[in-house]
Amino acid sequence: MGIAVDWKTAVYAGIAGGVVATLVQITLWWAFWDVLPGIFYRDARLTAALLLGTAVLPPPVTFDWLVMLVATLIHFSLSIVCAIILACMINRCAMFGAVLIGGLWGLSLFVINLYGFTQLFPWFEVTRDWITLLTHIAFGISAAVVYQALTSRKRSAFPA
């Protein structure tokens, strides 16, 4: 009988992956583009527009509590869903395989989000860049590492 997916750990991995992805993106924006905080506020508005509508998109791109709250909820909800899917893919893998699959999953999410998803929500096209690509890959890798690390600890603590 196979090892069951640890759903709770997958949720933790999604949250961790979402945090890591955000930190990677902010760090890369700061290091290479010097566009903070405007680009952060822009991306929050792009995300919040999924629920709040396109009225939140026009300039000025400034801080708005409602936009930030909605964008954060969407970001982490999607991170959790994507990490649960990833957990199903890597559940029986060793760490190296999980990291490889996580990176490929992040790459796949970039393609799905920035080339498929933009068919429905074209305002996301402005985020098609190498930083967003690396951010998606960082999400997949970090979510995989967190999931594997936490589940391997549990498995070794409670052997079958």
PDB file of C-alpha atoms in Angstrom:
ATOM      1  CA  MET A   1       0.000   0.000   0.000  1.00  0.00           C
ATOM      2  CA  GLY A   2       1.319   3.470  -0.912  1.00  0.00           C
ATOM      3  CA  ILE A   3       2.024   6.423   1.251  1.00  0.00           C
ATOM      4  CA  ALA A   4      -0.929   8.795   1.526  1.00  0.00           C
ATOM      5  CA  VAL A   5      -0.540  12.477   0.711  1.00  0.00           C
ATOM      6  CA  ASP A   6      -0.234  14.548   3.875  1.00  0.00           C
ATOM      7  CA  TRP A   7      -2.806  17.271   3.148  1.00  0.00           C
ATOM      8  CA  LYS A   8      -1.982  19.408   6.174  1.00  0.00           C
ATOM      9  CA  THR A   9       1.703  19.417   5.263  1.00  0.00           C
ATOM     10  CA  ALA A  10       0.798  20.287   1.669  1.00  0.00           C
ATOM     11  CA  VAL A  11      -1.028  23.360   2.991  1.00  0.00           C
ATOM     12  CA  TYR A  12       2.074  24.357   4.986  1.00  0.00           C
ATOM     13  CA  ALA A  13       4.205  23.812   1.887  1.00  0.00           C
ATOM     14  CA  GLY A  14       1.875  26.062  -0.121  1.00  0.00           C
ATOM     15  CA  ILE A  15       2.122  28.843   2.428  1.00  0.00           C
ATOM     16  CA  ALA A  16       5.905  28.479   2.631  1.00  0.00           C
ATOM     17  CA  GLY A  17       6.183  28.404  -1.163  1.00  0.00           C
ATOM     18  CA  GLY A  18       4.031  31.528  -1.418  1.00  0.00           C
ATOM     19  CA  VAL A  19       6.231  33.353   1.082  1.00  0.00           C
ATOM     20  CA  VAL A  20       9.465  32.253  -0.601  1.00  0.00           C
ATOM     21  CA  ALA A  21       8.153  33.211  -4.051  1.00  0.00           C
ATOM     22  CA  THR A  22       7.175  36.662  -2.802  1.00  0.00           C
ATOM     23  CA  LEU A  23      10.567  37.197  -1.165  1.00  0.00           C
ATOM     24  CA  VAL A  24      12.403  36.034  -4.296  1.00  0.00           C
ATOM     25  CA  GLN A  25      10.346  38.357  -6.482  1.00  0.00           C
ATOM     26  CA  ILE A  26      10.810  41.382  -4.224  1.00  0.00           C
ATOM     27  CA  THR A  27      14.545  40.689  -3.924  1.00  0.00           C
ATOM     28  CA  LEU A  28      14.969  40.404  -7.696  1.00  0.00           C
ATOM     29  CA  TRP A  29      12.935  43.562  -8.329  1.00  0.00           C
ATOM     30  CA  TRP A  30      15.057  45.426  -5.802  1.00  0.00           C
ATOM     31  CA  ALA A  31      18.380  44.043  -7.089  1.00  0.00           C
ATOM     32  CA  PHE A  32      17.797  44.419 -10.834  1.00  0.00           C
ATOM     33  CA  TRP A  33      15.017  46.882 -11.568  1.00  0.00           C
ATOM     34  CA  ASP A  34      14.822  49.418  -8.726  1.00  0.00           C
ATOM     35  CA  VAL A  35      11.037  49.666  -9.163  1.00  0.00           C
ATOM     36  CA  LEU A  36       9.829  49.106  -5.623  1.00  0.00           C
ATOM     37  CA  PRO A  37       7.292  49.655  -4.180  1.00  0.00           C
ATOM     38  CA  GLY A  38       5.319  50.595  -7.325  1.00  0.00           C
ATOM     39  CA  ILE A  39       5.653  47.223  -9.051  1.00  0.00           C
ATOM     40  CA  PHE A  40       4.597  45.431  -5.852  1.00  0.00           C
ATOM     41  CA  TYR A  41       1.469  47.583  -5.632  1.00  0.00           C
ATOM     42  CA  ARG A  42       0.836  47.036  -9.361  1.00  0.00           C
ATOM     43  CA  ASP A  43       0.995  43.259  -9.031  1.00  0.00           C
ATOM     44  CA  ALA A  44      -1.250  43.355  -5.961  1.00  0.00           C
ATOM     45  CA  ARG A  45      -3.813  45.300  -8.001  1.00  0.00           C
ATOM     46  CA  LEU A  46      -3.532  42.866 -10.913  1.00  0.00           C
ATOM     47  CA  THR A  47      -4.274  39.998  -8.542  1.00  0.00           C
ATOM     48  CA  ALA A  48      -7.014  41.746  -6.566  1.00  0.00           C
ATOM     49  CA  ALA A  49      -8.781  42.580  -9.833  1.00  0.00           C
ATOM     50  CA  LEU A  50      -9.669  38.881 -10.101  1.00  0.00           C
ATOM     51  CA  LEU A  51     -12.236  39.419  -7.338  1.00  0.00           C
ATOM     52  CA  LEU A  52     -12.651  43.189  -7.141  1.00  0.00           C
ATOM     53  CA  GLY A  53     -12.903  43.807 -10.875  1.00  0.00           C
ATOM     54  CA  THR A  54     -10.873  45.955 -13.223  1.00  0.00           C
ATOM     55  CA  ALA A  55     -11.799  49.161 -11.397  1.00  0.00           C
ATOM     56  CA  VAL A  56      -8.753  48.607  -9.143  1.00  0.00           C
ATOM     57  CA  LEU A  57      -6.337  48.532 -12.115  1.00  0.00           C
ATOM     58  CA  PRO A  58      -5.989  52.151 -13.264  1.00  0.00           C
ATOM     59  CA  PRO A  59      -3.225  54.401 -11.923  1.00  0.00           C
ATOM     60  CA  PRO A  60      -2.157  55.662  -9.553  1.00  0.00           C
ATOM     61  CA  VAL A  61      -0.635  52.411  -8.368  1.00  0.00           C
ATOM     62  CA  THR A  62      -0.497  53.084  -4.659  1.00  0.00           C
ATOM     63  CA  PHE A  63      -0.990  51.168  -1.439  1.00  0.00           C
ATOM     64  CA  ASP A  64      -4.588  50.181  -0.692  1.00  0.00           C
ATOM     65  CA  TRP A  65      -5.522  47.988   2.295  1.00  0.00           C
ATOM     66  CA  LEU A  66      -8.437  46.251   0.566  1.00  0.00           C
ATOM     67  CA  VAL A  67      -6.378  45.517  -2.545  1.00  0.00           C
ATOM     68  CA  MET A  68      -3.511  44.135  -0.454  1.00  0.00           C
ATOM     69  CA  LEU A  69      -5.822  41.953   1.644  1.00  0.00           C
ATOM     70  CA  VAL A  70      -7.645  40.501  -1.367  1.00  0.00           C
ATOM     71  CA  ALA A  71      -4.393  39.985  -3.307  1.00  0.00           C
ATOM     72  CA  THR A  72      -2.823  38.224  -0.326  1.00  0.00           C
ATOM     73  CA  LEU A  73      -5.820  35.928   0.114  1.00  0.00           C
ATOM     74  CA  ILE A  74      -5.809  35.048  -3.583  1.00  0.00           C
ATOM     75  CA  HIS A  75      -2.020  34.547  -3.644  1.00  0.00           C
ATOM     76  CA  PHE A  76      -1.997  32.161  -0.695  1.00  0.00           C
ATOM     77  CA  SER A  77      -5.162  30.325  -1.750  1.00  0.00           C
ATOM     78  CA  LEU A  78      -3.627  29.610  -5.154  1.00  0.00           C
ATOM     79  CA  SER A  79      -0.289  28.719  -3.543  1.00  0.00           C
ATOM     80  CA  ILE A  80      -2.016  26.155  -1.334  1.00  0.00           C
ATOM     81  CA  VAL A  81      -3.982  24.628  -4.224  1.00  0.00           C
ATOM     82  CA  CYS A  82      -0.826  24.411  -6.356  1.00  0.00           C
ATOM     83  CA  ALA A  83       1.151  22.864  -3.484  1.00  0.00           C
ATOM     84  CA  ILE A  84      -1.551  20.244  -2.915  1.00  0.00           C
ATOM     85  CA  ILE A  85      -1.331  19.278  -6.591  1.00  0.00           C
ATOM     86  CA  LEU A  86       2.466  19.195  -6.293  1.00  0.00           C
ATOM     87  CA  ALA A  87       2.264  17.028  -3.157  1.00  0.00           C
ATOM     88  CA  CYS A  88       0.273  14.467  -5.146  1.00  0.00           C
ATOM     89  CA  MET A  89       3.050  14.439  -7.763  1.00  0.00           C
ATOM     90  CA  ILE A  90       6.008  14.160  -5.369  1.00  0.00           C
ATOM     91  CA  ASN A  91       4.560  12.117  -2.526  1.00  0.00           C
ATOM     92  CA  ARG A  92       6.599   9.005  -3.335  1.00  0.00           C
ATOM     93  CA  CYS A  93       9.749  10.798  -4.495  1.00  0.00           C
ATOM     94  CA  ALA A  94      13.098  11.236  -2.836  1.00  0.00           C
ATOM     95  CA  MET A  95      14.183  14.826  -2.217  1.00  0.00           C
ATOM     96  CA  PHE A  96      16.161  15.233  -5.469  1.00  0.00           C
ATOM     97  CA  GLY A  97      13.256  14.028  -7.587  1.00  0.00           C
ATOM     98  CA  ALA A  98      10.821  16.187  -5.632  1.00  0.00           C
ATOM     99  CA  VAL A  99      12.983  19.285  -6.177  1.00  0.00           C
ATOM    100  CA  LEU A 100      13.251  18.546  -9.903  1.00  0.00           C
ATOM    101  CA  ILE A 101       9.497  17.997 -10.217  1.00  0.00           C
ATOM    102  CA  GLY A 102       8.867  21.109  -8.088  1.00  0.00           C
ATOM    103  CA  GLY A 103      10.988  23.229 -10.416  1.00  0.00           C
ATOM    104  CA  LEU A 104       9.216  21.822 -13.470  1.00  0.00           C
ATOM    105  CA  TRP A 105       5.857  22.383 -11.758  1.00  0.00           C
ATOM    106  CA  GLY A 106       6.825  26.019 -11.151  1.00  0.00           C
ATOM    107  CA  LEU A 107       7.799  26.366 -14.823  1.00  0.00           C
ATOM    108  CA  SER A 108       4.470  24.806 -15.815  1.00  0.00           C
ATOM    109  CA  LEU A 109       2.599  27.212 -13.558  1.00  0.00           C
ATOM    110  CA  PHE A 110       4.374  30.129 -15.235  1.00  0.00           C
ATOM    111  CA  VAL A 111       3.237  28.922 -18.660  1.00  0.00           C
ATOM    112  CA  ILE A 112      -0.303  28.183 -17.446  1.00  0.00           C
ATOM    113  CA  ASN A 113      -0.631  31.518 -15.642  1.00  0.00           C
ATOM    114  CA  LEU A 114       1.116  33.861 -18.043  1.00  0.00           C
ATOM    115  CA  TYR A 115       0.062  32.322 -21.354  1.00  0.00           C
ATOM    116  CA  GLY A 116      -3.191  30.469 -20.579  1.00  0.00           C
ATOM    117  CA  PHE A 117      -4.676  32.439 -17.714  1.00  0.00           C
ATOM    118  CA  THR A 118      -4.038  35.694 -19.582  1.00  0.00           C
ATOM    119  CA  GLN A 119      -6.602  34.637 -22.165  1.00  0.00           C
ATOM    120  CA  LEU A 120      -9.232  35.321 -19.497  1.00  0.00           C
ATOM    121  CA  PHE A 121      -7.399  38.078 -17.619  1.00  0.00           C
ATOM    122  CA  PRO A 122      -5.212  39.902 -20.173  1.00  0.00           C
ATOM    123  CA  TRP A 123      -3.979  42.478 -17.664  1.00  0.00           C
ATOM    124  CA  PHE A 124      -1.480  39.883 -16.379  1.00  0.00           C
ATOM    125  CA  GLU A 125       0.476  40.000 -19.668  1.00  0.00           C
ATOM    126  CA  VAL A 126       2.607  42.837 -18.254  1.00  0.00           C
ATOM    127  CA  THR A 127       4.089  40.377 -15.753  1.00  0.00           C
ATOM    128  CA  ARG A 128       5.641  38.094 -18.392  1.00  0.00           C
ATOM    129  CA  ASP A 129       9.311  38.475 -17.563  1.00  0.00           C
ATOM    130  CA  TRP A 130      12.295  36.550 -16.293  1.00  0.00           C
ATOM    131  CA  ILE A 131      11.707  37.602 -12.687  1.00  0.00           C
ATOM    132  CA  THR A 132       8.184  36.182 -12.730  1.00  0.00           C
ATOM    133  CA  LEU A 133       9.546  33.002 -14.327  1.00  0.00           C
ATOM    134  CA  LEU A 134      12.190  32.562 -11.612  1.00  0.00           C
ATOM    135  CA  THR A 135       9.595  33.355  -8.956  1.00  0.00           C
ATOM    136  CA  HIS A 136       7.319  30.551 -10.167  1.00  0.00           C
ATOM    137  CA  ILE A 137      10.238  28.099 -10.246  1.00  0.00           C
ATOM    138  CA  ALA A 138      11.259  29.197  -6.727  1.00  0.00           C
ATOM    139  CA  PHE A 139       7.693  28.522  -5.586  1.00  0.00           C
ATOM    140  CA  GLY A 140       7.716  24.982  -6.959  1.00  0.00           C
ATOM    141  CA  ILE A 141      11.128  24.128  -5.550  1.00  0.00           C
ATOM    142  CA  SER A 142      10.501  25.607  -2.110  1.00  0.00           C
ATOM    143  CA  ALA A 143       7.064  24.007  -1.798  1.00  0.00           C
ATOM    144  CA  ALA A 144       8.579  20.647  -2.765  1.00  0.00           C
ATOM    145  CA  VAL A 145      11.438  20.991  -0.278  1.00  0.00           C
ATOM    146  CA  VAL A 146       9.105  21.978   2.563  1.00  0.00           C
ATOM    147  CA  TYR A 147       6.671  19.165   1.792  1.00  0.00           C
ATOM    148  CA  GLN A 148       9.394  16.540   1.539  1.00  0.00           C
ATOM    149  CA  ALA A 149      11.265  17.767   4.608  1.00  0.00           C
ATOM    150  CA  LEU A 150       8.164  17.797   6.800  1.00  0.00           C
ATOM    151  CA  THR A 151       6.796  14.475   5.567  1.00  0.00           C
ATOM    152  CA  SER A 152      10.150  12.705   5.846  1.00  0.00           C
ATOM    153  CA  ARG A 153      10.441  13.941   9.446  1.00  0.00           C
ATOM    154  CA  LYS A 154       6.989  12.561  10.203  1.00  0.00           C
ATOM    155  CA  ARG A 155       7.756   9.262   8.472  1.00  0.00           C
ATOM    156  CA  SER A 156      10.988   8.802  10.389  1.00  0.00           C
ATOM    157  CA  ALA A 157       9.301   9.725  13.693  1.00  0.00           C
ATOM    158  CA  PHE A 158       6.468   7.248  13.103  1.00  0.00           C
ATOM    159  CA  PRO A 159       7.770   4.339  11.019  1.00  0.00           C
ATOM    160  CA  ALA A 160       5.183   2.037   9.476  1.00  0.00           C
TER     161      ALA A 160
END
